[in-house]
Amino acid sequence: MSSQVTQKRSRALQRREDIAGYSFMLPSLIFFVGFVLIPMVICIWLSLTDSNMHTQGGGNFIGLTNFSNLFKDEVFLDALWNTFVIVFVSVPAVTAFSLWVASAIYKLKMPVLSAFRCIFYLPVVTGSVAVTVVWKWMFDNYTGILNSVLKTTGVIDTNINWLGDEKYALWCIILILFTTSVGQPIVLYVSALGNVDASLVEAAQVDGATDLQAFWRIKWPQIMPTTLYILVITTINSFQCFALIQLLTQGGSGTQTVMYYIYYTAFKLTEQSGHFGYANAMGVVLAIFIGILSAVQMRLAKEK
Amino acid sequence: MENKTGNGKVYKIISLIILVVLAFLFLFPLYWIITGAFKPPADIYAQKPVWWPSEWVTTNFSNLMNKRTAPMWEIHMPFSRFFSSGGESITLATGPTVPAVFRWLLNTIFMAVAAMFLTCFTATMAGYALAKKRFRGRSILFGLIICAMALPKQVVLIPLLKEMSAIGLYNTIWAIIFPTVGWPFGVFLMKQFSEGIPGEILEAARIDGAGEWNTFATIVFPMVKPGVGALAIFTFINSWNDYFMQLVMVSSNVNYTISLGIATLQAETSIDVGMLMAGAVLASVPIIVVFLMFQKYFTQGITMGAVKG
C-alpha cells in the first residue's frame, strides 16, 4: 500500500520535473529545432537530389549521384586538397604558437598579462571583413607595405603579386588565418596553465627536474584536455575558411577551398546555376571529414 | 644552481622581447586601418610607405558617406508579405534618407543586441533545465546539442536560406538573428554555469512553496549572472562578425550590416583604399571598444565553454 503511494508520488514528481524541464527548454528548443536541426535534415536530403535554383520544392531524388560526381570534379578535388593544406599547416602552427605564447605570458602580472591576451585576441574581434580589407592593401602589388618594406631591406628585387601568384596566394591566406586564429587558444592555454597544480611542479623541481622536463612530464598531461579542445575548434575553423577567400582571391590563384566552392556552386551563376543539391553534397562531405578528424584527435588524445 | 637561474633569466628576457615584437605585428593591421582611414590619397598611394599620416583628413569618411544612401529606418507591417499583392511587405513609415553606412550600423547594432538578448534569455532557461531538472529525454537532448555544436555551422547555411525564404524571412535582419539564437553553444555554456548551483538551495525554495518560475527568477538567475554576462558579450561580438551568415541571408542595400556593406563596396571599388579603411574603422572600432570594456566576462565565457571539451 505504502509503496504504491510512493510510486504514485514519484510518478507525480517525475511528471512535474518533465513539465518544468520542457517548459524551460521550450524557447530554446524552438530556435534550435527550427534553425539548426531542421536545416541539417534538409541539408542531407537536398544532397541526394538535383535541386537547383529553377526547380521548385525539393527537386528529384537522384541517390548518391551528387557524391559520385563530386569525386570526379577537378575543381572540388583541388578545393579539397587546398582545404587540407590549410588545415594541416594552420592547426599545428596555431596550437604550438599559442602554447608558446601562453606559457611565456601566464606568469606575468595582471595588467601586462591581460594586455598581451587582448592584443593577440584583437584580430578576431576586428572581424573578417575589416581584417581582409587591410591585408589586401598590405599585400597589394603596387601600394602594399609588404613589397615596399621587403624591397627597401633588399629581400626581394621586384614586386611580388602576393595574392595573384599561385606560389604565394595560399600561404598568404594561411598567414592571415593564423593571425585571426590564435586569440582563443591563447586565452584557453593561459587559464589551463594557471590551473596546473603548482605544488607538483615545485616538487619536481626540488627533485632536480629542468623546466623543460617539468613542462613535458607535469604540465603537458594536465593541459591535455585543453589541447584537445583547441585542436578540435581550430580544425573546424580552418575547414570553414571562407571570408578570406571570398574577399581576397575569390578562389583564384590556387586558393579554391571547399567552403568557397560550396558558396560558389550555390549562389554564383555558373552553368551549374545554383545547384543546391550539389552544394549540399559538398557540405555533407565536409561535415564528414570534420567529424572523422575530430574523432581521430579525440582518440589520439585519449590513448596518450 | 646559480647558472641555471641565470639561463632562465636570459631565456625569459629573450622571449619577452620576441613577445613584444609579435604584439606590435599583431597590432599593426589595426594601426594601418586607423591611420589609413585618415590619410590623404598621396600618402596612401605613395611608393614608400607613409608610417604616419602627413596630414589628418576626413575626406575618406565623406567619400564613404556619399557612396550610397538609405532611409535611416523603416517600419514594416509584420508578416504583411504573406497577404500583400506583390509579396512585398507593407511599409508603414520611413525615416529620413541618410548615408547608407548609418543604416548599416543601425542594422548591425540591432542585430547584435537582439541576438544577444534572445540568446541569453533562451539559453539561461535551457541551461538551467539541462543542469538541474531530471526530465525524461534530457540526456538525448543534451547529446543532440553536443553533436550539433561539433558540426560546422556554415554547412547548413544553404538549407537555412531555403527555409528562410519559405517562411518569408529571407532578406530581413531576423534571418541572421534566429539561427544565431538557435546555435547551441549558449545552452552548453549556461549548463556549465548552472551545474554550480547547490541542489539544497533549490530544494529549500521548493519546500517554501516557491513556484518554478519564481525559483528561476529569484534564485537561479542571480547565481548564474556572471555566465549570462559572458554569454551576452560572446554572442554580441560573434554575431557582429559573422560575415558569411550575413552574406547569405541578406541581399538588399537597406538590410546590409556594416561588414556586408564594406565588403560590397570593396568588390565594387577596390581602388579607393582610403575609403575602404574608413569603412573598416566603422566596422571594427565599435566592436573593439565593446570587447575592451567587457574583456573580463569574455575571457571567462571562452574558458567556461571549454571546461568539458
Coordinates of N, CA and C in Angstrom, one line a residue, chain A residues 88 220 224 227-228 231-232 292-304:
Chain A
F88 N 46.2 21.3 -42.3 CA 47.3 20.6 -41.7 C 48.5 21.5 -41.5
W220 N 52.2 19.3 -19.4 CA 51.6 18.9 -20.6 C 50.4 17.9 -20.4
M224 N 46.2 18.6 -21.3 CA 45.8 17.8 -22.5 C 44.3 18.0 -22.9
T227 N 44.3 21.2 -24.9 CA 44.9 21.0 -26.2 C 43.9 20.3 -27.1
L228 N 43.3 19.3 -26.6 CA 42.3 18.6 -27.4 C 41.2 19.5 -27.9
L231 N 42.6 21.8 -30.6 CA 42.7 21.1 -31.8 C 41.4 21.0 -32.6
V232 N 40.4 20.7 -31.8 CA 39.1 20.5 -32.5 C 38.5 21.8 -33.0
I292 N 35.4 13.0 -38.8 CA 36.5 12.0 -38.8 C 37.7 12.6 -38.1
L293 N 38.1 13.8 -38.5 CA 39.3 14.4 -38.0 C 39.2 14.6 -36.5
S294 N 38.0 15.1 -36.1 CA 37.8 15.4 -34.6 C 37.9 14.1 -33.9
A295 N 37.2 13.0 -34.4 CA 37.2 11.7 -33.7 C 38.6 11.2 -33.6
V296 N 39.4 11.3 -34.7 CA 40.8 10.9 -34.6 C 41.6 11.6 -33.5
Q297 N 41.4 12.9 -33.5 CA 42.1 13.7 -32.5 C 41.7 13.3 -31.1
M298 N 40.4 13.0 -30.9 CA 39.9 12.6 -29.5 C 40.6 11.3 -29.2
R299 N 40.6 10.3 -30.1 CA 41.1 9.0 -29.9 C 42.6 9.1 -29.6
L300 N 43.4 9.9 -30.4 CA 44.8 10.0 -30.1 C 45.1 10.6 -28.7
A301 N 44.3 11.6 -28.4 CA 44.5 12.2 -27.1 C 44.2 11.3 -26.0
K302 N 43.2 10.4 -26.1 CA 42.8 9.5 -25.1 C 43.9 8.5 -24.9
E303 N 44.5 8.0 -26.0 CA 45.5 7.0 -25.9 C 46.7 7.5 -25.1
K304 N 47.0 8.8 -25.3 CA 48.1 9.3 -24.6 C 47.7 9.4 -23.1

